[in-house]
Structure formats: C-alpha cells, structure tokens
XYZ file of C-alpha atoms in Angstrom:
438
model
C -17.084 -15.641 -23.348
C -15.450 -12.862 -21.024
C -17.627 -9.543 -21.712
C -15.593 -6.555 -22.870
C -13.361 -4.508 -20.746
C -15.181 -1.734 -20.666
C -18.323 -3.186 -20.489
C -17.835 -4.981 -17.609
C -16.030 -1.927 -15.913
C -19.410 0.136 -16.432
C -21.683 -2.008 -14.824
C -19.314 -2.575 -12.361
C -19.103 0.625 -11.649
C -22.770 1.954 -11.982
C -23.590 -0.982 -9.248
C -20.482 0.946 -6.987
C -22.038 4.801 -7.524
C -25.927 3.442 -6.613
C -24.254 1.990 -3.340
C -22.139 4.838 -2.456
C -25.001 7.150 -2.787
C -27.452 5.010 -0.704
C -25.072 4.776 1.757
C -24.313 8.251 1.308
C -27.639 9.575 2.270
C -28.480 7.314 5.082
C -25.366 7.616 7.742
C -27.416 4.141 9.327
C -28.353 2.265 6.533
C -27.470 -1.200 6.804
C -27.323 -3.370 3.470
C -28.490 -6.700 2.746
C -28.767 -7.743 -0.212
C -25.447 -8.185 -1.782
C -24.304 -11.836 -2.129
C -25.942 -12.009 -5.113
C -23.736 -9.792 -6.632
C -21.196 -11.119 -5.791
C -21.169 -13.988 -8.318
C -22.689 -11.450 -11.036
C -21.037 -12.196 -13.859
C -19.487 -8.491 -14.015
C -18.191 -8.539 -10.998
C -16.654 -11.324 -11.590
C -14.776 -10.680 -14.469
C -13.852 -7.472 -13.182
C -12.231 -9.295 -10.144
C -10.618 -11.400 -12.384
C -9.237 -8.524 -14.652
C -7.917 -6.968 -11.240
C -6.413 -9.999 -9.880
C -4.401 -10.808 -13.443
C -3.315 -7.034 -13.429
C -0.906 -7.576 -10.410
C 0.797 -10.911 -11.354
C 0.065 -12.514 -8.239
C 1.751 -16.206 -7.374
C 0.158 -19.113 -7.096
C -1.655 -20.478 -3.689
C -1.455 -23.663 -1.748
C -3.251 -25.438 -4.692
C -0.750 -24.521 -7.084
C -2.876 -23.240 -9.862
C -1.663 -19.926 -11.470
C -3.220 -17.009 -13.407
C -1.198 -18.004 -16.433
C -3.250 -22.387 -15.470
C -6.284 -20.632 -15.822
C -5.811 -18.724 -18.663
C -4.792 -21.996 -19.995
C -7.671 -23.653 -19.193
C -10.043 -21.017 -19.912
C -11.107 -17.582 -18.270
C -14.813 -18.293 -18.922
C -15.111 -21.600 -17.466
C -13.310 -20.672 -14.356
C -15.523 -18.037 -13.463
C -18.501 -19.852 -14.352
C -17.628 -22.576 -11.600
C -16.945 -19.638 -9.284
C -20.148 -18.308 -9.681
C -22.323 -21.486 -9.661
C -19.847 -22.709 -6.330
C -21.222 -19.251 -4.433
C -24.354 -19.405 -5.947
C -24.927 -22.434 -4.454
C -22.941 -22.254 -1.122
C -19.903 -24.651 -1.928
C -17.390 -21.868 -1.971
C -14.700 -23.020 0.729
C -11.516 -20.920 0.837
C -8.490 -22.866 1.305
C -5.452 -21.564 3.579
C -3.067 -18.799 2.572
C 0.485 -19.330 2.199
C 3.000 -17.820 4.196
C 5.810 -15.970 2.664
C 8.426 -14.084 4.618
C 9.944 -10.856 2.946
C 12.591 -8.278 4.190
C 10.885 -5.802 6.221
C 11.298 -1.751 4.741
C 13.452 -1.562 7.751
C 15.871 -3.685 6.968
C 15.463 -5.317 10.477
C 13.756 -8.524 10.568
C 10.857 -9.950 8.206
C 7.581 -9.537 7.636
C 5.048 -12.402 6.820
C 2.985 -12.260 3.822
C -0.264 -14.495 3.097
C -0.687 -15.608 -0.537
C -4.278 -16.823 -1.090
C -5.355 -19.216 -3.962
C -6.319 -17.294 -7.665
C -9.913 -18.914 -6.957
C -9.630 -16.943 -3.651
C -8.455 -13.889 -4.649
C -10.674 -12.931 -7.444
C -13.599 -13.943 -4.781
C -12.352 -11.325 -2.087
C -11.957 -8.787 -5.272
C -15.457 -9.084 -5.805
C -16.417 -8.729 -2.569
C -14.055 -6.028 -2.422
C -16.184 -3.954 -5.689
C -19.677 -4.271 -4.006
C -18.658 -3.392 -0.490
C -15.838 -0.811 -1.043
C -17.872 2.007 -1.974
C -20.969 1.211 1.140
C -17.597 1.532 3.541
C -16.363 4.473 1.368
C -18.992 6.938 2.124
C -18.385 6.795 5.787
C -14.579 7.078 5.403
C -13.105 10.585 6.817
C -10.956 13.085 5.397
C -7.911 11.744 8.004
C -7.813 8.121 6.059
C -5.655 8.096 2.952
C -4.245 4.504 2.604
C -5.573 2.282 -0.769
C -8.535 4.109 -1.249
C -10.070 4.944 -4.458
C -8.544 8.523 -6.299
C -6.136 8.994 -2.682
C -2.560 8.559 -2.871
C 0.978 8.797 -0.356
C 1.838 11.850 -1.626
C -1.869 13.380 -0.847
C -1.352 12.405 2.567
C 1.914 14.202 2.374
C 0.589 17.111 1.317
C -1.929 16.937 4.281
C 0.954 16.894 6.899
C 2.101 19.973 4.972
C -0.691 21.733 5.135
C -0.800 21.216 8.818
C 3.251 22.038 9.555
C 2.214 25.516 7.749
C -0.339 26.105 9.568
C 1.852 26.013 12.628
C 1.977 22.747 14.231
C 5.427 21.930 14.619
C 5.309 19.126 16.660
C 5.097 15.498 15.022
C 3.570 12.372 16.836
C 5.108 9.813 14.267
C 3.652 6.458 15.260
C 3.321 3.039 14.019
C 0.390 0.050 14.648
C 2.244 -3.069 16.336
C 1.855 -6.160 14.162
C -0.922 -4.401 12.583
C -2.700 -7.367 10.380
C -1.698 -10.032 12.738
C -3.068 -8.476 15.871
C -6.442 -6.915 14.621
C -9.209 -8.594 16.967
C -11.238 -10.700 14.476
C -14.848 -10.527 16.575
C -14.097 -6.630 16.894
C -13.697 -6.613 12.864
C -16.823 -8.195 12.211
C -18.674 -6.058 14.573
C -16.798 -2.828 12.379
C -18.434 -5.019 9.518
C -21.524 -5.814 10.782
C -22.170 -1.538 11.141
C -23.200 -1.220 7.290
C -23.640 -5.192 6.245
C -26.734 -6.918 7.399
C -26.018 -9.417 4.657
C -25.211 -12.635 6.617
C -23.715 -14.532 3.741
C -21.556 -11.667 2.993
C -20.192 -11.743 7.154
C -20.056 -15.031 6.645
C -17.941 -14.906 3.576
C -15.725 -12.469 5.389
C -15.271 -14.851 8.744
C -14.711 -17.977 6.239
C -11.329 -16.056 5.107
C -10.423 -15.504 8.338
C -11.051 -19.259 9.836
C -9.111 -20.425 6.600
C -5.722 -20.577 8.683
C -2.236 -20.443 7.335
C 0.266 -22.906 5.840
C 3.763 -22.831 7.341
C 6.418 -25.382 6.971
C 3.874 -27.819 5.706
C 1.049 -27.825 8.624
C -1.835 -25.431 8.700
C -2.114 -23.290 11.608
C -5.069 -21.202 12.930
C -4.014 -17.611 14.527
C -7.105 -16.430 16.671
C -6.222 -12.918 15.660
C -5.559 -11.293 12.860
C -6.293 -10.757 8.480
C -3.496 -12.267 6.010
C -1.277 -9.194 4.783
C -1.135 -9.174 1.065
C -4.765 -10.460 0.528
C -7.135 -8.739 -1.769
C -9.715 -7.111 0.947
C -6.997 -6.650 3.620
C -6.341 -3.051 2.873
C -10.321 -2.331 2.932
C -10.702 -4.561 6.109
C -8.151 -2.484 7.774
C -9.515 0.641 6.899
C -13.318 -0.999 7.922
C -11.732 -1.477 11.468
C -9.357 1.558 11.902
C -12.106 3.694 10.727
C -13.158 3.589 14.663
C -9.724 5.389 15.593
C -10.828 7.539 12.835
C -13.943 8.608 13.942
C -12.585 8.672 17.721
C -10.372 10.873 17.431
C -12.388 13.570 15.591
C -14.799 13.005 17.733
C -13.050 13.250 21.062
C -9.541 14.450 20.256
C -9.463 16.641 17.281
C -8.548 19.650 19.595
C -4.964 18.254 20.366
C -3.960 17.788 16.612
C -4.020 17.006 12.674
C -4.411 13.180 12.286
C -3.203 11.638 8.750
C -3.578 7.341 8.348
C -2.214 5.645 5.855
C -3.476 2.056 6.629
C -1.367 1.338 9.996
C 1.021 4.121 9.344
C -0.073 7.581 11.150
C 1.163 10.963 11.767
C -0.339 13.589 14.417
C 1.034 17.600 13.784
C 0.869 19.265 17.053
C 1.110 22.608 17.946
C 3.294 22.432 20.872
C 4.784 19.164 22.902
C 2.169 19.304 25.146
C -0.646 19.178 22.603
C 1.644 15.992 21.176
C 2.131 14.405 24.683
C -1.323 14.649 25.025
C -2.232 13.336 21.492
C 0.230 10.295 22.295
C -1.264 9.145 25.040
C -4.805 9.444 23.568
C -3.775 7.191 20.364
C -3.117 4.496 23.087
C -5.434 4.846 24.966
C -7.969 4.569 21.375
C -5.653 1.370 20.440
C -6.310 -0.275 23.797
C -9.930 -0.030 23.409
C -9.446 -1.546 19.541
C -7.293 -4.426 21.094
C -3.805 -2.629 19.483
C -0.655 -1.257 20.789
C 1.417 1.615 19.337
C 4.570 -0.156 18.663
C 7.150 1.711 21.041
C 10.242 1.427 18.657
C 9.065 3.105 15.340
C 6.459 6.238 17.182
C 8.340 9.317 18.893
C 7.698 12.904 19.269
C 9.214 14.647 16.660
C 10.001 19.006 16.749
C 9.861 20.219 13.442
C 11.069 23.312 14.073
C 14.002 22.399 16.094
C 15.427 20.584 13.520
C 14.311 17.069 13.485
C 12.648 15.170 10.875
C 10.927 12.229 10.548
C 10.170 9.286 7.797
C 7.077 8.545 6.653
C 5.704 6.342 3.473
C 9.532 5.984 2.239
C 10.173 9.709 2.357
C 12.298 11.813 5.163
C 10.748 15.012 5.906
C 12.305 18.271 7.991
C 12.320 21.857 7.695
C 15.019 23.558 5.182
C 15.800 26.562 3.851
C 14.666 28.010 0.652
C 17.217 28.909 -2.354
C 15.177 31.843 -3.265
C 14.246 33.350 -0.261
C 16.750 32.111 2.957
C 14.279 33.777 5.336
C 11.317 31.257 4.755
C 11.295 27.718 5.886
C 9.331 24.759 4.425
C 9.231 21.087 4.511
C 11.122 19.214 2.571
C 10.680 15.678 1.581
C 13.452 13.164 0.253
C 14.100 9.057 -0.132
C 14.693 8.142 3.763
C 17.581 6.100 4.204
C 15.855 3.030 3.762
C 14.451 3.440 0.972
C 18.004 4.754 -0.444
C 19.207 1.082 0.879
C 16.217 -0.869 -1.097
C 17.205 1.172 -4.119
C 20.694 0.572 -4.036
C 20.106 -3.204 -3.577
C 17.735 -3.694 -6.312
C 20.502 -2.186 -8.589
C 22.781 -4.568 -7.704
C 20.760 -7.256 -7.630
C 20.154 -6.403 -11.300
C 23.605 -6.031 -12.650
C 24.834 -8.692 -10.656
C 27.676 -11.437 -11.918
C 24.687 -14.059 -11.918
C 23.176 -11.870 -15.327
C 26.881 -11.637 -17.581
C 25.290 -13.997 -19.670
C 22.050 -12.149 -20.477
C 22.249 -9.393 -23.463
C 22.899 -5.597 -21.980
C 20.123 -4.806 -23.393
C 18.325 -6.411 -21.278
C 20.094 -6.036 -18.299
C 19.615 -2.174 -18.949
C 15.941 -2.403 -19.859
C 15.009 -3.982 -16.025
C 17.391 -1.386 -14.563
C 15.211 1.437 -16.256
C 11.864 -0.032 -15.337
C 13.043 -0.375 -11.643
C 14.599 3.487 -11.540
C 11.639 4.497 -13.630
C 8.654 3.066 -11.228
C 11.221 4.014 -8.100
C 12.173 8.116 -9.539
C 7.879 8.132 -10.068
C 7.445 8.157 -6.604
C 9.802 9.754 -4.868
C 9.976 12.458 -7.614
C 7.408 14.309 -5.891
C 9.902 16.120 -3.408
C 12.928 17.679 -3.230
C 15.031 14.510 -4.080
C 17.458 15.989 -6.737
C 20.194 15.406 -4.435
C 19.708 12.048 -3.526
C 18.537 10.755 -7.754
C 22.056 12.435 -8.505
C 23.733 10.060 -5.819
C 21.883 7.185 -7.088
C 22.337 8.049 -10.575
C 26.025 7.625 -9.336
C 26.028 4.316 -7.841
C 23.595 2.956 -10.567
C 26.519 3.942 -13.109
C 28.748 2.599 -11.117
C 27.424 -0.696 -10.980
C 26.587 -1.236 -14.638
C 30.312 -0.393 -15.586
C 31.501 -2.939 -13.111
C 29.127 -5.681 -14.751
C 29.972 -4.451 -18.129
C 33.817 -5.166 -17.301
C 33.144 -8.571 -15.417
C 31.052 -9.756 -18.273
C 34.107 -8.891 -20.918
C 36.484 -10.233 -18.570
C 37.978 -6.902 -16.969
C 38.661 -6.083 -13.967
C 37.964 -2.836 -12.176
C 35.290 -0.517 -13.316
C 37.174 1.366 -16.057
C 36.750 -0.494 -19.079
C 32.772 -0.519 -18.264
C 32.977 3.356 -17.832
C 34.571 4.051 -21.739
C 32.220 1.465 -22.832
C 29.741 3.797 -21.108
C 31.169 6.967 -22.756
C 31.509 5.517 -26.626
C 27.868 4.526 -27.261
C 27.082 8.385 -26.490
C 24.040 7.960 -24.379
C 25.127 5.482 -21.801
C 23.713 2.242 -23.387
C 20.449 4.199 -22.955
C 20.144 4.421 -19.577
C 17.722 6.148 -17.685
C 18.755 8.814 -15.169
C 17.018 10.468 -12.262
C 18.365 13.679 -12.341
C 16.231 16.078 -14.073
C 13.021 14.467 -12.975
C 11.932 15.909 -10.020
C 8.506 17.576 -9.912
C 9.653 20.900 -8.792
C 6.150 22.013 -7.839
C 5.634 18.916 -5.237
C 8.687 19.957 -4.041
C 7.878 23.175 -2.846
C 4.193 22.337 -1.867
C 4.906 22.844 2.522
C 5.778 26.271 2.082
C-alpha cells in the first residue's frame, strides 16, 4: 500500500531540509551515505507521485504510467527498491524524439527514458537536489526549487535600472548534447563521495540512445527531457557560476536560466569584455557560445532582445513620458507557437468533436499560455491573439455546419452572448509585473 500524500511528502522533505543544512554549514562537506535512500520507500513514492504528475510517454520498453497503475503502484516500487537494494538496477536506453525547436528553425532531440527509469532519477533527484542547492548562487534561476522565469526577469530589471544598458544575450551551443561527461562527474564528485550514487549517475549516461531502431552511444552529453537533466546542468554550469563571480563580476550582472544567459553591462566595453570572458569560461567547461542566437544588445539605443519567450526593450511610460522602463511582451516566436496551437485546435480534422469541447482545449491552452506571459506589458499582443483565436473558431464553426467564409461562425459567436464561453486574454495582464523595470 502507497503511504499517504502528505505523508510521504513530509518525510521526504524533512530528509531534503537535514541535507541542505549540513551542506549548508560545511561549504566542503562531501556526502556519502545516500544510496540507501534512494530506494526508501518515501522517496520512492514521492518519485513516483512526481513522475505521474507530468504525463510522461512511455520508454523503449513500452510500459506506461497508466501499465503500472494497472498492474499495481505498490508492487512496482517494491521491485524498484529490492532491484537497487540489491544492485540489479540497469537503465535501459532513452528514446529519441525530435520536436520543433522555439525557433521555428530546425529540431531539437528529446530523450524519453523508461517509467522504471524516471521515477529512479526522481529519487535521486529528492536526496541530492537540496546537497547541490546550498551551493547554488544568486545568478542561477533555471528549475530550481521556489525560482521562476519571471524572477530572473525581474533580475535583468533590476540591473537595466541600475544603469547597465548594455545586454550580452547569449546562448550554450547544443547545451545537453555537448556537456563533457568526465567533467560532470568531477562537478558531481565535489559534494558526493557516495560511489553508488556516481555510479548511478554514469549508468544513465552509458545507457545510449535509440534512433531508427539501433542504439547508439554519444561520448558527450545528458538526454534533454530526463528527470535529473535540469539539476545535472545546473551541477555542471554552477562552475561558470562561481567563475564569473569570482573573476568577472566587475564587468557585469550575470542571470542563467539553465543554458539560457543574459549579462547587463554598463557600457559596450564592459559587454565586449564580458563576451569574451563567457568564452573563454565555456572553453575551459568544454562549451561554445553558439554564435547565431548571443549578440550585444544597447538598451538604451533602442534595441531589445528575447529572452525565456518574452521580448524586452525600453518604452515610454503612459503616465509619465519622461521616464523609461523595460518592457516585456510574447517575442515573435512565441506569438507563432501560439497562433499554431490555435489552429491546430480548431482545425477541420476536430468538426466532428462537440464545440464544447473544442472550446474547452482552446481555453486550457490560452489559459496556461496568458499565465505566463501575463506578467508584462502584453495587453497589446493578448488583444491580437484574442483576434486571431476568434477568428479561427468562427471559421471551424462555419466549416463544421457546412459554410463557407467566417461569417456564419461570427453570428453564431454573437447569439450565445458570451462567445460559446470562450476565454479571452485581454483584461488579464498583471499590471504590477508590468511596470516592475522602472
């Protein structure tokens, strides 16, 4: 029988709090003992619990979450534990996936591990996170416990106010396929003296990949989209981290979110300067700024710059014309995701599915989307969208009664007196994000 929720979250999370604070109060401490908790039984059910919470396709082996809830929860986790316990475990290879990059340019390839794998890289995940965590500076923002984009965004505010109007945008090259695996266990191998746990770790990374059928075996590199990746990549870019407060700080603000990084400047030199340091820091990691997505970017002369989905440059206030802040809005991209997912939704494919529930996954998709980018000064752009979204539900609503055009969709529209109940954008912008930069 699976323990309660909440019970299992508490113990979980006292084990977390005694780590963070031993590694809190000794900067040199290196731990040991922690593959036995691993396989705790706590741990292990709050792995599972995360691992069901995102939905998460099935592996090589085929077996889904929905298999093994099937089968039974308790049982599955019971041969989990008693495989680690007794040094069985073997991870099998992740499957490849290839997804439209952000960009719109190109792909980007994803690695989907097995359930059994996942929920045994969660629990790593729990009883190493918070040893890492205490080290972690005030520069790193991306998925870390209680930090989010738009605190990172607020950061590079803080800094543009403060004067430093010149922007080293810059991107990691092939990030998660390039990181030097010897160089990550070494990062790992700074706070974790537990050789089952590196061991655990390197057993991931040997596990290889399967494309087209055949497995292959990249020397370099951690699967993007599996469970510890995030943490691994903080583990290892915490070095460019500490580097550059250490030896840089003088030539600007730094703010990391994962691979994604911004440097505020306060004048070209200082970001000419800062550029050439961040390569030179990459170099030494085994990485390379990749040339097409980082440029030098004056604030004050008019130029903006996208980062985490939202475009960011200097405008005018309403109120007061004299003062200057920065605003942030959906970049382009984003827009383009946005506008695809809508019409992916309402597409001719769905006429025979209710409205209802056509409507009902267009809200969920503009609801999770306006959440984000909400935080800004967006109204412009949800009122566009709010446009075309209307748009394209009164073109499915005339294809799917046989009409051509757009119009009959629109009075349709107009006679239930609330849209068909769906959700607009306008009106829910957080004004006090917005205005955050001044």
């Amino acid at each position: 029988m699976l323990e309660t929720a909440k019970g299992t979250q508490e113990k979980a999370r006292d084990l977390q709090i005694k780590l963070y604070l031993a590694a809190k109060r000794s900067k040199n401490r290196r731990f040991h003992a922690l593959y036995d908790r691993v396989y705790r039984r706590d741990i292990l059910e709050r792995a599972w619990r995360e691992v069901e919470k995102n939905h998460g396709a099935a592996g090589v082996d085929g077996v889904s979450i929905e298999a093994i809830c099937e089968q039974g929860v308790g049982t599955f986790l019971d041969q989990l534990a008693d495989e680690l316990r007794e040094g069985r475990y073997r991870p099998l290879p992740v499957r490849r996936v290839s997804i439209p990059k952000s960009s719109g340019r190109g792909t980007r390839n994803l690695g989907i591990p097995t359930v059994r794998d996942r929920v045994v890289a969660a629990a790593v995940k729990v009883v190493i996170e918070p040893i890492f965590e205490a080290d972690f500076l005030e520069c790193s923002w991306g998925f870390r416990p209680k930090r989010s984009a738009h605190q990172a965004m607020d950061r590079i505010r803080g800094g543009i106010r403060r004067g430093n109007c010149w922007v080293v945008d810059a991107d990691i090259r092939s990030f998660f396929d390039e990181i030097p695996r010897g160089k990550l266990v070494e990062a790992l191998r700074e706070r974790i003296s537990d050789r089952r746990v590196i061991e655990l770790v390197k057993s991931w990374l040997r596990a290889g990949v399967l494309v087209g059928g055949s497995v292959r075996h990249p020397e370099t590199g951690t699967p993007q989209g599996g469970v510890a990746s995030p943490l691994l990549a903080n583990v290892y870019l915490h070095q460019l981290d500490r580097a550059w407060e250490e030896r840089y700080r003088q030539l600007g603000e730094l703010t990391r979110y994962c691979d994604d990084l911004v440097i505020v400047c306060p004048t070209k030199v200082d970001a000419e300067a800062a550029l050439r340091a961040l390569e030179k820091l990459l170099a030494e990691l085994g990485l390379q700024v990749a040339e097409a997505k980082t440029r030098l970017v004056d604030v004050d002369g008019g130029e903006g710059f996208d980062f985490l989905g939202f475009h960011h440059r200097k405008a005018r206030s309403f109120r007061n014309p004299s003062v200057m802040f920065l605003a942030s809005w959906p970049g382009q991209a984003a827009m383009l995701r946005a506008r695809k997912r809508v019409r992916e939704l309402c597409a001719r494919r769905n006429c025979l599915r209710p409205v209802a529930d056509v409507i009902t996954d267009v809200n969920r998709f503009l609801r999770g989307w306006g959440g984000y980018f909400r935080k800004g000064n967006s109204t412009r752009h949800f009122h566009r969208l709010d446009l075309y979204v209307g748009r394209r539900l009164a073109r499915f609503l005339s294809k799917k009664h046989a009409r051509t055009g757009v119009g009959y969709g629109y009075r349709v529209m107009r006679a239930s007196g609330n849209d068909l109940g769906l959700y607009h954008l306008v009106g829910t912008v957080g004004t006090a994000a917005a205005h955050a930069g001044r």
